[in-house]
mmCIF file with all atom_site columns, C-alpha atoms in Angstrom:
data_model
loop_
_atom_site.group_PDB
_atom_site.id
_atom_site.type_symbol
_atom_site.label_atom_id
_atom_site.label_alt_id
_atom_site.label_comp_id
_atom_site.label_asym_id
_atom_site.label_entity_id
_atom_site.label_seq_id
_atom_site.pdbx_PDB_ins_code
_atom_site.Cartn_x
_atom_site.Cartn_y
_atom_site.Cartn_z
_atom_site.occupancy
_atom_site.B_iso_or_equiv
_atom_site.pdbx_formal_charge
_atom_site.auth_seq_id
_atom_site.auth_comp_id
_atom_site.auth_asym_id
_atom_site.auth_atom_id
_atom_site.pdbx_PDB_model_num
ATOM 1   C CA . ASP A 1 1   ? -60.551 -49.949 -25.135 1.00 61.00 ? 1   ASP A CA 1
ATOM 2   C CA . HIS A 1 2   ? -58.661 -51.345 -27.978 1.00 71.00 ? 2   HIS A CA 1
ATOM 3   C CA . ILE A 1 3   ? -56.263 -49.535 -30.167 1.00 74.00 ? 3   ILE A CA 1
ATOM 4   C CA . PHE A 1 4   ? -55.517 -50.591 -33.755 1.00 74.00 ? 4   PHE A CA 1
ATOM 5   C CA . ALA A 1 5   ? -52.846 -49.292 -36.313 1.00 79.00 ? 5   ALA A CA 1
ATOM 6   C CA . CYS A 1 6   ? -52.358 -49.995 -40.130 1.00 78.00 ? 6   CYS A CA 1
ATOM 7   C CA . GLU A 1 7   ? -49.594 -49.582 -42.281 1.00 78.00 ? 7   GLU A CA 1
ATOM 8   C CA . SER A 1 8   ? -51.446 -47.880 -44.777 1.00 77.00 ? 8   SER A CA 1
ATOM 9   C CA . GLU A 1 9   ? -54.980 -46.110 -45.535 1.00 75.00 ? 9   GLU A CA 1
ATOM 10  C CA . GLU A 1 10  ? -55.754 -49.277 -48.221 1.00 74.00 ? 10  GLU A CA 1
ATOM 11  C CA . ASP A 1 11  ? -55.138 -51.693 -44.708 1.00 74.00 ? 11  ASP A CA 1
ATOM 12  C CA . LEU A 1 12  ? -57.214 -49.320 -42.734 1.00 79.00 ? 12  LEU A CA 1
ATOM 13  C CA . GLY A 1 13  ? -60.156 -49.367 -45.423 1.00 75.00 ? 13  GLY A CA 1
ATOM 14  C CA . GLY A 1 14  ? -59.642 -53.444 -45.660 1.00 75.00 ? 14  GLY A CA 1
ATOM 15  C CA . TRP A 1 15  ? -59.624 -53.535 -42.008 1.00 81.00 ? 15  TRP A CA 1
ATOM 16  C CA . VAL A 1 16  ? -62.668 -51.001 -41.653 1.00 77.00 ? 16  VAL A CA 1
ATOM 17  C CA . GLU A 1 17  ? -64.607 -53.061 -43.748 1.00 76.00 ? 17  GLU A CA 1
ATOM 18  C CA . ALA A 1 18  ? -64.063 -56.408 -42.343 1.00 75.00 ? 18  ALA A CA 1
ATOM 19  C CA . LEU A 1 19  ? -64.915 -54.969 -38.660 1.00 77.00 ? 19  LEU A CA 1
ATOM 20  C CA . GLN A 1 20  ? -68.210 -53.793 -40.370 1.00 74.00 ? 20  GLN A CA 1
ATOM 21  C CA . ARG A 1 21  ? -68.845 -56.931 -41.837 1.00 72.00 ? 21  ARG A CA 1
ATOM 22  C CA . ALA A 1 22  ? -68.198 -58.677 -38.699 1.00 73.00 ? 22  ALA A CA 1
ATOM 23  C CA . ARG A 1 23  ? -70.273 -56.179 -36.586 1.00 70.00 ? 23  ARG A CA 1
ATOM 24  C CA . LEU A 1 24  ? -73.065 -57.068 -39.105 1.00 65.00 ? 24  LEU A CA 1
ATOM 25  C CA . GLU A 1 25  ? -72.562 -60.728 -38.955 1.00 65.00 ? 25  GLU A CA 1
ATOM 26  C CA . MET A 1 26  ? -72.759 -60.905 -35.165 1.00 64.00 ? 26  MET A CA 1
ATOM 27  C CA . MET A 1 27  ? -75.807 -58.465 -35.092 1.00 57.00 ? 27  MET A CA 1
ATOM 28  C CA . ARG A 1 28  ? -77.553 -61.024 -37.370 1.00 55.00 ? 28  ARG A CA 1
ATOM 29  C CA . THR A 1 29  ? -76.784 -64.029 -35.600 1.00 52.00 ? 29  THR A CA 1
ATOM 30  C CA . MET A 1 30  ? -77.057 -62.901 -31.635 1.00 52.00 ? 30  MET A CA 1
ATOM 31  C CA . HIS A 1 31  ? -79.568 -61.182 -29.784 1.00 53.00 ? 31  HIS A CA 1
ATOM 32  C CA . LEU A 1 32  ? -77.890 -58.288 -28.200 1.00 55.00 ? 32  LEU A CA 1
ATOM 33  C CA . GLY A 1 33  ? -78.805 -56.220 -25.280 1.00 60.00 ? 33  GLY A CA 1
ATOM 34  C CA . SER A 1 34  ? -79.648 -52.402 -26.166 1.00 61.00 ? 34  SER A CA 1
ATOM 35  C CA . GLN A 1 35  ? -76.406 -51.315 -24.614 1.00 63.00 ? 35  GLN A CA 1
ATOM 36  C CA . MET A 1 36  ? -74.056 -53.797 -26.403 1.00 58.00 ? 36  MET A CA 1
ATOM 37  C CA . ALA A 1 37  ? -75.727 -52.720 -29.470 1.00 54.00 ? 37  ALA A CA 1
ATOM 38  C CA . LYS A 1 38  ? -75.198 -48.856 -28.922 1.00 54.00 ? 38  LYS A CA 1
ATOM 39  C CA . ASP A 1 39  ? -71.667 -49.751 -28.076 1.00 55.00 ? 39  ASP A CA 1
ATOM 40  C CA . LEU A 1 40  ? -70.704 -51.711 -31.196 1.00 49.00 ? 40  LEU A CA 1
ATOM 41  C CA . ASN A 1 41  ? -72.685 -48.353 -33.237 1.00 49.00 ? 41  ASN A CA 1
ATOM 42  C CA . HIS A 1 42  ? -70.222 -45.968 -30.966 1.00 48.00 ? 42  HIS A CA 1
ATOM 43  C CA . PHE A 1 43  ? -67.213 -48.135 -31.486 1.00 47.00 ? 43  PHE A CA 1
ATOM 44  C CA . LYS A 1 44  ? -64.142 -45.598 -31.447 1.00 47.00 ? 44  LYS A CA 1
ATOM 45  C CA . LEU A 1 45  ? -61.176 -46.496 -33.770 1.00 45.00 ? 45  LEU A CA 1
ATOM 46  C CA . GLU A 1 46  ? -57.725 -44.898 -32.463 1.00 46.00 ? 46  GLU A CA 1
ATOM 47  C CA . VAL A 1 47  ? -56.140 -43.445 -35.458 1.00 44.00 ? 47  VAL A CA 1
ATOM 48  C CA . LYS A 1 48  ? -53.481 -41.703 -33.161 1.00 44.00 ? 48  LYS A CA 1
ATOM 49  C CA . ASN A 1 49  ? -50.775 -44.435 -34.020 1.00 46.00 ? 49  ASN A CA 1
ATOM 50  C CA . ARG A 1 50  ? -51.518 -44.812 -37.627 1.00 53.00 ? 50  ARG A CA 1
ATOM 51  C CA . ARG A 1 51  ? -48.205 -43.415 -39.262 1.00 55.00 ? 51  ARG A CA 1
ATOM 52  C CA . LYS A 1 52  ? -46.937 -43.572 -42.555 1.00 60.00 ? 52  LYS A CA 1
ATOM 53  C CA . ALA A 1 53  ? -43.614 -42.525 -44.534 1.00 61.00 ? 53  ALA A CA 1
ATOM 54  C CA . ALA A 1 54  ? -43.898 -39.111 -45.614 1.00 58.00 ? 54  ALA A CA 1
ATOM 55  C CA . GLY A 1 55  ? -42.552 -40.394 -48.709 1.00 59.00 ? 55  GLY A CA 1
ATOM 56  C CA . LEU A 1 56  ? -40.120 -37.316 -49.303 1.00 53.00 ? 56  LEU A CA 1
ATOM 57  C CA . THR A 1 57  ? -38.643 -38.775 -52.870 1.00 47.00 ? 57  THR A CA 1
ATOM 58  C CA . GLU A 1 58  ? -42.043 -38.973 -54.284 1.00 49.00 ? 58  GLU A CA 1
ATOM 59  C CA . ASP A 1 59  ? -43.112 -35.363 -53.727 1.00 51.00 ? 59  ASP A CA 1
ATOM 60  C CA . SER A 1 60  ? -40.869 -33.686 -51.653 1.00 59.00 ? 60  SER A CA 1
ATOM 61  C CA . GLU A 1 61  ? -41.940 -30.068 -52.483 1.00 67.00 ? 61  GLU A CA 1
ATOM 62  C CA . GLY A 1 62  ? -45.629 -31.145 -50.995 1.00 67.00 ? 62  GLY A CA 1
ATOM 63  C CA . TYR A 1 63  ? -44.372 -31.625 -48.004 1.00 72.00 ? 63  TYR A CA 1
ATOM 64  C CA . LYS A 1 64  ? -42.893 -28.320 -47.365 1.00 81.00 ? 64  LYS A CA 1
ATOM 65  C CA . SER A 1 65  ? -44.455 -26.260 -44.357 1.00 83.00 ? 65  SER A CA 1
ATOM 66  C CA . VAL A 1 66  ? -47.281 -23.921 -44.613 1.00 89.00 ? 66  VAL A CA 1
ATOM 67  C CA . VAL A 1 67  ? -47.117 -23.663 -40.728 1.00 94.00 ? 67  VAL A CA 1
ATOM 68  C CA . GLN A 1 68  ? -44.476 -25.452 -38.567 1.00 95.00 ? 68  GLN A CA 1
ATOM 69  C CA . SER A 1 69  ? -43.540 -25.598 -34.745 1.00 96.00 ? 69  SER A CA 1
ATOM 70  C CA . LYS A 1 70  ? -43.057 -27.143 -31.830 1.00 97.00 ? 70  LYS A CA 1
ATOM 71  C CA . LEU A 1 71  ? -46.807 -29.229 -30.566 1.00 97.00 ? 71  LEU A CA 1
ATOM 72  C CA . GLN A 1 72  ? -47.337 -30.981 -27.516 1.00 97.00 ? 72  GLN A CA 1
ATOM 73  C CA . LYS A 1 73  ? -49.471 -33.887 -28.310 1.00 96.00 ? 73  LYS A CA 1
ATOM 74  C CA . VAL A 1 74  ? -51.454 -36.245 -26.171 1.00 95.00 ? 74  VAL A CA 1
ATOM 75  C CA . VAL A 1 75  ? -50.265 -39.776 -26.199 1.00 91.00 ? 75  VAL A CA 1
ATOM 76  C CA . THR A 1 76  ? -52.995 -42.285 -27.123 1.00 84.00 ? 76  THR A CA 1
ATOM 77  C CA . ASN A 1 77  ? -55.577 -43.209 -24.498 1.00 86.00 ? 77  ASN A CA 1
ATOM 78  C CA . GLY A 1 78  ? -54.017 -40.200 -22.786 1.00 92.00 ? 78  GLY A CA 1
ATOM 79  C CA . SER A 1 79  ? -55.989 -37.405 -20.916 1.00 95.00 ? 79  SER A CA 1
ATOM 80  C CA . ARG A 1 80  ? -55.155 -33.562 -21.965 1.00 96.00 ? 80  ARG A CA 1
ATOM 81  C CA . MET A 1 81  ? -55.548 -32.671 -18.183 1.00 97.00 ? 81  MET A CA 1
ATOM 82  C CA . HIS A 1 82  ? -52.688 -35.086 -17.188 1.00 97.00 ? 82  HIS A CA 1
ATOM 83  C CA . PRO A 1 83  ? -49.214 -33.557 -17.728 1.00 96.00 ? 83  PRO A CA 1
ATOM 84  C CA . SER A 1 84  ? -47.348 -37.221 -17.958 1.00 96.00 ? 84  SER A CA 1
ATOM 85  C CA . ASP A 1 85  ? -49.607 -37.589 -21.310 1.00 96.00 ? 85  ASP A CA 1
ATOM 86  C CA . TRP A 1 86  ? -48.196 -35.321 -23.289 1.00 97.00 ? 86  TRP A CA 1
ATOM 87  C CA . ARG A 1 87  ? -45.173 -35.571 -25.541 1.00 95.00 ? 87  ARG A CA 1
ATOM 88  C CA . GLU A 1 88  ? -43.253 -32.892 -27.426 1.00 96.00 ? 88  GLU A CA 1
ATOM 89  C CA . ARG A 1 89  ? -43.056 -33.141 -31.356 1.00 94.00 ? 89  ARG A CA 1
ATOM 90  C CA . ASP A 1 90  ? -41.844 -31.078 -34.186 1.00 95.00 ? 90  ASP A CA 1
ATOM 91  C CA . MET A 1 91  ? -44.958 -30.802 -36.429 1.00 96.00 ? 91  MET A CA 1
ATOM 92  C CA . TRP A 1 92  ? -45.822 -28.945 -39.639 1.00 95.00 ? 92  TRP A CA 1
ATOM 93  C CA . LEU A 1 93  ? -48.703 -28.773 -42.134 1.00 95.00 ? 93  LEU A CA 1
ATOM 94  C CA . SER A 1 94  ? -47.493 -29.327 -45.388 1.00 92.00 ? 94  SER A CA 1
ATOM 95  C CA . LYS A 1 95  ? -48.320 -27.827 -48.754 1.00 91.00 ? 95  LYS A CA 1
ATOM 96  C CA . ASN A 1 96  ? -49.835 -30.771 -49.898 1.00 90.00 ? 96  ASN A CA 1
ATOM 97  C CA . GLY A 1 97  ? -52.101 -30.863 -46.849 1.00 91.00 ? 97  GLY A CA 1
ATOM 98  C CA . CYS A 1 98  ? -50.704 -33.670 -44.499 1.00 92.00 ? 98  CYS A CA 1
ATOM 99  C CA . LEU A 1 99  ? -50.011 -33.170 -40.979 1.00 94.00 ? 99  LEU A CA 1
ATOM 100 C CA . VAL A 1 100 ? -46.426 -34.115 -40.646 1.00 92.00 ? 100 VAL A CA 1
ATOM 101 C CA . TYR A 1 101 ? -44.392 -34.842 -37.973 1.00 92.00 ? 101 TYR A CA 1
ATOM 102 C CA . TRP A 1 102 ? -40.489 -35.878 -36.862 1.00 89.00 ? 102 TRP A CA 1
ATOM 103 C CA . SER A 1 103 ? -40.018 -38.975 -35.389 1.00 87.00 ? 103 SER A CA 1
ATOM 104 C CA . ARG A 1 104 ? -37.132 -39.472 -32.665 1.00 87.00 ? 104 ARG A CA 1
ATOM 105 C CA . ARG A 1 105 ? -38.039 -43.194 -32.832 1.00 86.00 ? 105 ARG A CA 1
ATOM 106 C CA . GLU A 1 106 ? -37.799 -43.926 -36.321 1.00 85.00 ? 106 GLU A CA 1
ATOM 107 C CA . GLU A 1 107 ? -35.634 -41.059 -37.110 1.00 87.00 ? 107 GLU A CA 1
ATOM 108 C CA . LYS A 1 108 ? -37.445 -40.018 -40.166 1.00 86.00 ? 108 LYS A CA 1
ATOM 109 C CA . GLU A 1 109 ? -40.928 -37.694 -41.006 1.00 87.00 ? 109 GLU A CA 1
ATOM 110 C CA . LEU A 1 110 ? -44.130 -39.471 -40.771 1.00 89.00 ? 110 LEU A CA 1
ATOM 111 C CA . VAL A 1 111 ? -47.563 -38.821 -41.855 1.00 90.00 ? 111 VAL A CA 1
ATOM 112 C CA . TYR A 1 112 ? -49.869 -38.006 -38.869 1.00 91.00 ? 112 TYR A CA 1
ATOM 113 C CA . TYR A 1 113 ? -53.085 -37.003 -40.765 1.00 92.00 ? 113 TYR A CA 1
ATOM 114 C CA . THR A 1 114 ? -53.334 -37.064 -44.608 1.00 90.00 ? 114 THR A CA 1
ATOM 115 C CA . LEU A 1 115 ? -55.296 -34.563 -46.919 1.00 92.00 ? 115 LEU A CA 1
ATOM 116 C CA . SER A 1 116 ? -58.167 -36.957 -47.192 1.00 90.00 ? 116 SER A CA 1
ATOM 117 C CA . ASP A 1 117 ? -58.399 -36.790 -43.311 1.00 91.00 ? 117 ASP A CA 1
ATOM 118 C CA . LEU A 1 118 ? -58.148 -33.196 -42.912 1.00 94.00 ? 118 LEU A CA 1
ATOM 119 C CA . GLU A 1 119 ? -60.571 -32.172 -45.930 1.00 94.00 ? 119 GLU A CA 1
ATOM 120 C CA . VAL A 1 120 ? -63.645 -33.192 -43.661 1.00 92.00 ? 120 VAL A CA 1
ATOM 121 C CA . ALA A 1 121 ? -62.032 -32.889 -40.144 1.00 94.00 ? 121 ALA A CA 1
ATOM 122 C CA . VAL A 1 122 ? -63.314 -29.988 -37.567 1.00 95.00 ? 122 VAL A CA 1
ATOM 123 C CA . VAL A 1 123 ? -60.478 -28.591 -35.652 1.00 96.00 ? 123 VAL A CA 1
ATOM 124 C CA . THR A 1 124 ? -61.437 -26.615 -32.649 1.00 97.00 ? 124 THR A CA 1
ATOM 125 C CA . PRO A 1 125 ? -59.669 -24.688 -30.058 1.00 98.00 ? 125 PRO A CA 1
ATOM 126 C CA . ILE A 1 126 ? -59.789 -26.123 -26.220 1.00 97.00 ? 126 ILE A CA 1
ATOM 127 C CA . ALA A 1 127 ? -60.464 -23.545 -23.200 1.00 97.00 ? 127 ALA A CA 1
ATOM 128 C CA . ASN A 1 128 ? -57.549 -23.158 -21.359 1.00 97.00 ? 128 ASN A CA 1
ATOM 129 C CA . GLU A 1 129 ? -59.183 -24.452 -17.985 1.00 97.00 ? 129 GLU A CA 1
ATOM 130 C CA . GLU A 1 130 ? -60.021 -27.703 -19.780 1.00 97.00 ? 130 GLU A CA 1
ATOM 131 C CA . SER A 1 131 ? -56.524 -28.746 -20.391 1.00 97.00 ? 131 SER A CA 1
ATOM 132 C CA . PHE A 1 132 ? -52.998 -29.182 -18.795 1.00 97.00 ? 132 PHE A CA 1
ATOM 133 C CA . TYR A 1 133 ? -51.539 -27.095 -21.327 1.00 97.00 ? 133 TYR A CA 1
ATOM 134 C CA . PRO A 1 134 ? -52.734 -23.670 -22.677 1.00 97.00 ? 134 PRO A CA 1
ATOM 135 C CA . TRP A 1 135 ? -53.650 -22.859 -26.349 1.00 98.00 ? 135 TRP A CA 1
ATOM 136 C CA . THR A 1 136 ? -54.644 -26.897 -26.820 1.00 98.00 ? 136 THR A CA 1
ATOM 137 C CA . PHE A 1 137 ? -56.956 -27.703 -29.967 1.00 98.00 ? 137 PHE A CA 1
ATOM 138 C CA . GLN A 1 138 ? -58.359 -30.648 -31.334 1.00 97.00 ? 138 GLN A CA 1
ATOM 139 C CA . VAL A 1 139 ? -58.677 -32.269 -34.602 1.00 96.00 ? 139 VAL A CA 1
ATOM 140 C CA . GLN A 1 140 ? -61.977 -34.545 -34.933 1.00 95.00 ? 140 GLN A CA 1
ATOM 141 C CA . LEU A 1 141 ? -61.601 -36.699 -38.081 1.00 92.00 ? 141 LEU A CA 1
ATOM 142 C CA . ALA A 1 142 ? -65.143 -37.630 -39.763 1.00 90.00 ? 142 ALA A CA 1
ATOM 143 C CA . GLU A 1 143 ? -66.744 -40.768 -39.448 1.00 86.00 ? 143 GLU A CA 1
ATOM 144 C CA . ARG A 1 144 ? -66.102 -43.345 -41.879 1.00 80.00 ? 144 ARG A CA 1
ATOM 145 C CA . SER A 1 145 ? -67.904 -46.489 -42.906 1.00 78.00 ? 145 SER A CA 1
ATOM 146 C CA . GLY A 1 146 ? -70.015 -46.184 -39.484 1.00 78.00 ? 146 GLY A CA 1
ATOM 147 C CA . LEU A 1 147 ? -66.460 -45.938 -37.378 1.00 79.00 ? 147 LEU A CA 1
ATOM 148 C CA . GLU A 1 148 ? -65.921 -42.946 -35.119 1.00 82.00 ? 148 GLU A CA 1
ATOM 149 C CA . PHE A 1 149 ? -62.088 -42.010 -34.698 1.00 83.00 ? 149 PHE A CA 1
ATOM 150 C CA . ALA A 1 150 ? -60.912 -40.389 -31.504 1.00 86.00 ? 150 ALA A CA 1
ATOM 151 C CA . PRO A 1 151 ? -59.605 -36.728 -31.852 1.00 93.00 ? 151 PRO A CA 1
ATOM 152 C CA . GLY A 1 152 ? -55.764 -35.851 -31.958 1.00 94.00 ? 152 GLY A CA 1
ATOM 153 C CA . GLU A 1 153 ? -55.455 -33.143 -29.253 1.00 97.00 ? 153 GLU A CA 1
ATOM 154 C CA . PHE A 1 154 ? -52.107 -30.657 -29.793 1.00 98.00 ? 154 PHE A CA 1
ATOM 155 C CA . ALA A 1 155 ? -51.204 -27.514 -27.764 1.00 98.00 ? 155 ALA A CA 1
ATOM 156 C CA . ALA A 1 156 ? -49.279 -24.730 -29.273 1.00 98.00 ? 156 ALA A CA 1
ATOM 157 C CA . GLU A 1 157 ? -46.581 -22.484 -27.816 1.00 97.00 ? 157 GLU A CA 1
ATOM 158 C CA . SER A 1 158 ? -48.843 -19.092 -27.394 1.00 97.00 ? 158 SER A CA 1
ATOM 159 C CA . GLU A 1 159 ? -52.473 -18.166 -28.465 1.00 97.00 ? 159 GLU A CA 1
ATOM 160 C CA . GLU A 1 160 ? -51.404 -16.826 -31.787 1.00 97.00 ? 160 GLU A CA 1
ATOM 161 C CA . MET A 1 161 ? -50.008 -19.906 -32.937 1.00 97.00 ? 161 MET A CA 1
ATOM 162 C CA . ARG A 1 162 ? -52.320 -21.572 -32.004 1.00 98.00 ? 162 ARG A CA 1
ATOM 163 C CA . ASP A 1 163 ? -54.817 -19.397 -33.956 1.00 97.00 ? 163 ASP A CA 1
ATOM 164 C CA . ARG A 1 164 ? -52.367 -19.746 -36.898 1.00 97.00 ? 164 ARG A CA 1
ATOM 165 C CA . TRP A 1 165 ? -52.259 -23.472 -36.546 1.00 97.00 ? 165 TRP A CA 1
ATOM 166 C CA . ILE A 1 166 ? -56.133 -23.599 -36.971 1.00 97.00 ? 166 ILE A CA 1
ATOM 167 C CA . ALA A 1 167 ? -56.483 -21.255 -39.586 1.00 96.00 ? 167 ALA A CA 1
ATOM 168 C CA . SER A 1 168 ? -53.789 -23.469 -41.593 1.00 95.00 ? 168 SER A CA 1
ATOM 169 C CA . PHE A 1 169 ? -55.906 -26.519 -41.206 1.00 95.00 ? 169 PHE A CA 1
ATOM 170 C CA . GLN A 1 170 ? -58.872 -24.331 -42.977 1.00 93.00 ? 170 GLN A CA 1
ATOM 171 C CA . ARG A 1 171 ? -57.132 -23.829 -45.942 1.00 92.00 ? 171 ARG A CA 1
ATOM 172 C CA . PHE A 1 172 ? -57.461 -27.679 -46.557 1.00 91.00 ? 172 PHE A CA 1
ATOM 173 C CA . LYS A 1 173 ? -61.038 -27.942 -45.601 1.00 89.00 ? 173 LYS A CA 1
ATOM 174 C CA . LYS A 1 174 ? -63.425 -29.393 -48.314 1.00 84.00 ? 174 LYS A CA 1
ATOM 175 C CA . ILE A 1 175 ? -66.166 -27.305 -49.510 1.00 74.00 ? 175 ILE A CA 1
ATOM 176 C CA . PRO A 1 176 ? -69.414 -29.342 -49.336 1.00 66.00 ? 176 PRO A CA 1
ATOM 177 C CA . GLU A 1 177 ? -71.247 -29.211 -52.594 1.00 58.00 ? 177 GLU A CA 1
#
C-alpha cells in the first residue's frame, strides 16, 4: 500500500488528475494482465493524513461545533480490531460542515474532512463485535475521478454519542438532484 498526502484540495485534485493520466497512458502502452488492470481500477487513495489548517481567522464562527467530543480514531493503515491502532482525538463537526480536530503535534486545529467530502460521504455504524472499541462508526468518502478512498473509522464514548455524531453528519448530506 502507498499513502499520499497533500497540502490542499487543489493539490489533491492535481495529483488525482496526474495519476489518472499516468494510468491511462500506462494502459495504452502496456499489455496488462487482468488482475493488474483490476488492481489499477480499484486503487485506493489514503486520505487519513490529508490535513489542512482550520483557518480560524477567515471564518471563526463557521468552525464552531455542532457536536464535539473525544473520539478514538484508527491510524492510517491500522485495523479497528487492534488496540494499538487507535488514537484519541478531540474532534468536532463544525457549523460549516467540516470535521475538525486538535492536533497535539502541530498544536492547532486541523480539518480532517471538508464540507465537500461530507456532503457525499456515507456514515455507518459498525457492530460492536467488529471493532476493538464499541460505538464505532465509519465515514466512507465518495469516489473521485475514479479513485476510491479508504474509510475513516472513529469510536464514540457511548452509543448515544455515536448516534448523535451520525445524525450530525447527516445534516450536511447533499440531497441528489
